[in-house]
PDB file of C-alpha atoms in Angstrom:
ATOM      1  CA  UNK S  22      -9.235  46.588 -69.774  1.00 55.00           C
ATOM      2  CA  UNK S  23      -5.531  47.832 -69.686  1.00 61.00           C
ATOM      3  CA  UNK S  24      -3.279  47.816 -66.508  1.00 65.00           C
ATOM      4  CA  UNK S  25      -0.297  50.006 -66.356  1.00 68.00           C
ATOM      5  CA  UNK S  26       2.370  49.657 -63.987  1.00 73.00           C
ATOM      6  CA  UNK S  27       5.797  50.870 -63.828  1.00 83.00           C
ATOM      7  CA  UNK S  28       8.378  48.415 -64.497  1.00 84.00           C
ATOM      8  CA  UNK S  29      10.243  48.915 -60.892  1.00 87.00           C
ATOM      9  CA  UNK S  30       7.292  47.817 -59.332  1.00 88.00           C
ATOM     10  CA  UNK S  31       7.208  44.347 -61.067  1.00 87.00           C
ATOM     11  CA  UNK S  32      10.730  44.340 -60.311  1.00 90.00           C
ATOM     12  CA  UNK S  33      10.103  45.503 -56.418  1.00 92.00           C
ATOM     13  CA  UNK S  34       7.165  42.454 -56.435  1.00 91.00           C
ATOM     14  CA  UNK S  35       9.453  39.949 -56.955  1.00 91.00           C
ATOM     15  CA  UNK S  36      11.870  41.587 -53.963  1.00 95.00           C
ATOM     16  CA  UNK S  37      15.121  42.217 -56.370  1.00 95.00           C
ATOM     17  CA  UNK S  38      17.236  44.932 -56.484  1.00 96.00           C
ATOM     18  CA  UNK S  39      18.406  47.066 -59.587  1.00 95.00           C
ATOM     19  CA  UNK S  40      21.751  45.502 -59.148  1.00 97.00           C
ATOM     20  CA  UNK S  41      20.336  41.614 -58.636  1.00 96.00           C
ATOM     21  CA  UNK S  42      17.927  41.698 -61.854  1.00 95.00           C
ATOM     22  CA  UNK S  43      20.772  43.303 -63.498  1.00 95.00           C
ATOM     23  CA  UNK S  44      23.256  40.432 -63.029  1.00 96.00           C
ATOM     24  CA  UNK S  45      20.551  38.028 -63.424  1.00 94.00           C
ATOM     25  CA  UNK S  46      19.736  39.727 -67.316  1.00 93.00           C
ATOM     26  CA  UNK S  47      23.341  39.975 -67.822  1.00 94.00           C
ATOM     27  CA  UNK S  48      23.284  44.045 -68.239  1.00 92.00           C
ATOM     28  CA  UNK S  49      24.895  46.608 -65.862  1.00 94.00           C
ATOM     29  CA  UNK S  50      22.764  48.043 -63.023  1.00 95.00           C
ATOM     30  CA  UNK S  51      22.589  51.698 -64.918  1.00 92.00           C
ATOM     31  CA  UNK S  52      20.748  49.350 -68.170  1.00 90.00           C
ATOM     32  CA  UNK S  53      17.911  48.227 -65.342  1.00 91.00           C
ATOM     33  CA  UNK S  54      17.812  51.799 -63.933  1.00 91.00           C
ATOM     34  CA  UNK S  55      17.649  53.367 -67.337  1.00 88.00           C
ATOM     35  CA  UNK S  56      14.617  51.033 -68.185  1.00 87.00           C
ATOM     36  CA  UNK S  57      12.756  51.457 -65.107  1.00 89.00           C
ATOM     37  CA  UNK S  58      12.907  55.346 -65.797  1.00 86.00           C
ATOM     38  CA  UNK S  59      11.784  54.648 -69.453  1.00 82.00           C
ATOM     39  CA  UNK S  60      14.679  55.935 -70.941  1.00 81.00           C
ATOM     40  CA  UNK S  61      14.522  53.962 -73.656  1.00 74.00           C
ATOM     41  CA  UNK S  62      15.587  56.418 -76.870  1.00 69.00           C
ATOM     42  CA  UNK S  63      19.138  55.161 -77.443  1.00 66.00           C
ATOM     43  CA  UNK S  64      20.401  52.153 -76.516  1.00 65.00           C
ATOM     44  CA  UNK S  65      17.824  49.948 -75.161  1.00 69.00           C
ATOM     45  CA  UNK S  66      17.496  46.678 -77.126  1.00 81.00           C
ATOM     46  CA  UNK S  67      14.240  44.703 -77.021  1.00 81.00           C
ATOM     47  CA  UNK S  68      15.963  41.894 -76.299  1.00 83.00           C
ATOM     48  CA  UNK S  69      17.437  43.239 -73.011  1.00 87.00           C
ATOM     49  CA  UNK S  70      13.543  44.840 -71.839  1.00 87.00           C
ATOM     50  CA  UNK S  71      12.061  40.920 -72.764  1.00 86.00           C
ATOM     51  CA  UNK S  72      14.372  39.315 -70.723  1.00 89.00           C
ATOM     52  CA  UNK S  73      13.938  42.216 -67.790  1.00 90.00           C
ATOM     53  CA  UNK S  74      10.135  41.222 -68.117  1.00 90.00           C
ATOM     54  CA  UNK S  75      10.821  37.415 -68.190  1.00 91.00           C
ATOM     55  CA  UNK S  76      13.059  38.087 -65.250  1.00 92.00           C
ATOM     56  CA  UNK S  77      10.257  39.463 -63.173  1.00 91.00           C
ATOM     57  CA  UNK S  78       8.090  36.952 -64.408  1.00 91.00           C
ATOM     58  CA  UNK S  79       6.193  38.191 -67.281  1.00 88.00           C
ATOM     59  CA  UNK S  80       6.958  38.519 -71.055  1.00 83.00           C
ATOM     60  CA  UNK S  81       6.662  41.101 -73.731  1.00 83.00           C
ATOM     61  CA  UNK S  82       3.904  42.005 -75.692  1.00 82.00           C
ATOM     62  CA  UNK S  83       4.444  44.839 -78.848  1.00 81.00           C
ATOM     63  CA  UNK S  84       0.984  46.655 -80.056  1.00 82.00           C
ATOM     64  CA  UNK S  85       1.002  48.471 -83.134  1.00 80.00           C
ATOM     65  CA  UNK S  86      -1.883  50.918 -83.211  1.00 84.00           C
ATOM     66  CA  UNK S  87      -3.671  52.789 -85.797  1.00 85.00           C
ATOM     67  CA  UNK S  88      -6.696  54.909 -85.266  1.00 85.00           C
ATOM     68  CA  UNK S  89      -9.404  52.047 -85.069  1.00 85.00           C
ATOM     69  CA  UNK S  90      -7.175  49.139 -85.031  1.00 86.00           C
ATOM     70  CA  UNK S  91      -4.668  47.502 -82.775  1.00 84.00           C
ATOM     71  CA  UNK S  92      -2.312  44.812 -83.600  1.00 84.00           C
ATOM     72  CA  UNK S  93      -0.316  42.520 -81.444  1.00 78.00           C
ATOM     73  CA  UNK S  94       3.034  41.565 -82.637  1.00 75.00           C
ATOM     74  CA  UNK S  95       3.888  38.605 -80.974  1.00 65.00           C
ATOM     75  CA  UNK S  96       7.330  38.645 -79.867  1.00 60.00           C
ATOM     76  CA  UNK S  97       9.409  35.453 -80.185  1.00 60.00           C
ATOM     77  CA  UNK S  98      10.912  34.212 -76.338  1.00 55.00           C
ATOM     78  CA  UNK S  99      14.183  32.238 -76.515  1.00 51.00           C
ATOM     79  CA  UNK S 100      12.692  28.895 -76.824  1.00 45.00           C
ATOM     80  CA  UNK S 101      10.184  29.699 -79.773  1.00 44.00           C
ATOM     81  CA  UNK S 102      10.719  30.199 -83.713  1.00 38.00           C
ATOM     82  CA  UNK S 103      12.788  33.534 -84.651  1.00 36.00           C
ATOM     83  CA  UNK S 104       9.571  34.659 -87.209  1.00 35.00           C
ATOM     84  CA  UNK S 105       7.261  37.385 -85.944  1.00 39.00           C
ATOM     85  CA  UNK S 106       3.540  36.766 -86.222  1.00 39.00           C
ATOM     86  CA  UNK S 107       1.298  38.794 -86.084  1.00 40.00           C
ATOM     87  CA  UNK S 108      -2.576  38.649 -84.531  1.00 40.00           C
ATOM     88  CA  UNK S 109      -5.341  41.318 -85.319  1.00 40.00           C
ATOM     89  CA  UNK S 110      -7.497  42.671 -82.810  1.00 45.00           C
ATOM     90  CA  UNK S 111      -9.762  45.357 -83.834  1.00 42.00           C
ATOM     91  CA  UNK S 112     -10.383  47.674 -81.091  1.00 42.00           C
ATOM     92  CA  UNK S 113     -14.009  49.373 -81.294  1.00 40.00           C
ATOM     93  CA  UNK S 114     -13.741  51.661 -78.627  1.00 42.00           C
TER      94      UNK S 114
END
């Protein structure tokens, strides 16, 4: 089963503002604002949305998705190797 949730309410969970995540992530407060709306088109790096997710206490997970098939790419976190892997998961639904 898939949860969504907005990404100001993981941020609102862990009782930070736009402004405090912001300085904690190193971005301005607009950068946090701008991801919590999903404006994500131009400038949003997936380094700074990883470490807004690691921030709130999660990490980030990437799906690419075909018609009958979904595949995770696993995203490296600061600590692990820079190579992408990927894992298969065939989705039957």
């Amino acid at each position: 089963m898939l949860t969504e949730i907005r990404a100001y309410h993981l941020r609102e969970q862990t009782g930070l503002t736009q402004a405090q995540l912001a300085d904690r992530i190193g971005v301005g407060q607009c950068r946090v604002s701008k991801i919590e709306r999903g404006d994500l088109e131009e400038d949003s790096k997936i380094g700074t949305i990883r470490l807004y997710l690691e921030a709130v206490g999660g990490h980030l997970s990437i799906e690419y998705v075909t018609d009958d098939q979904r595949t995770q790419v696993l995203v490296p976190n600061h600590t692990s190797r820079r190579h992408l892997q990927f894992v298969q998961a065939v989705s039957r639904s």
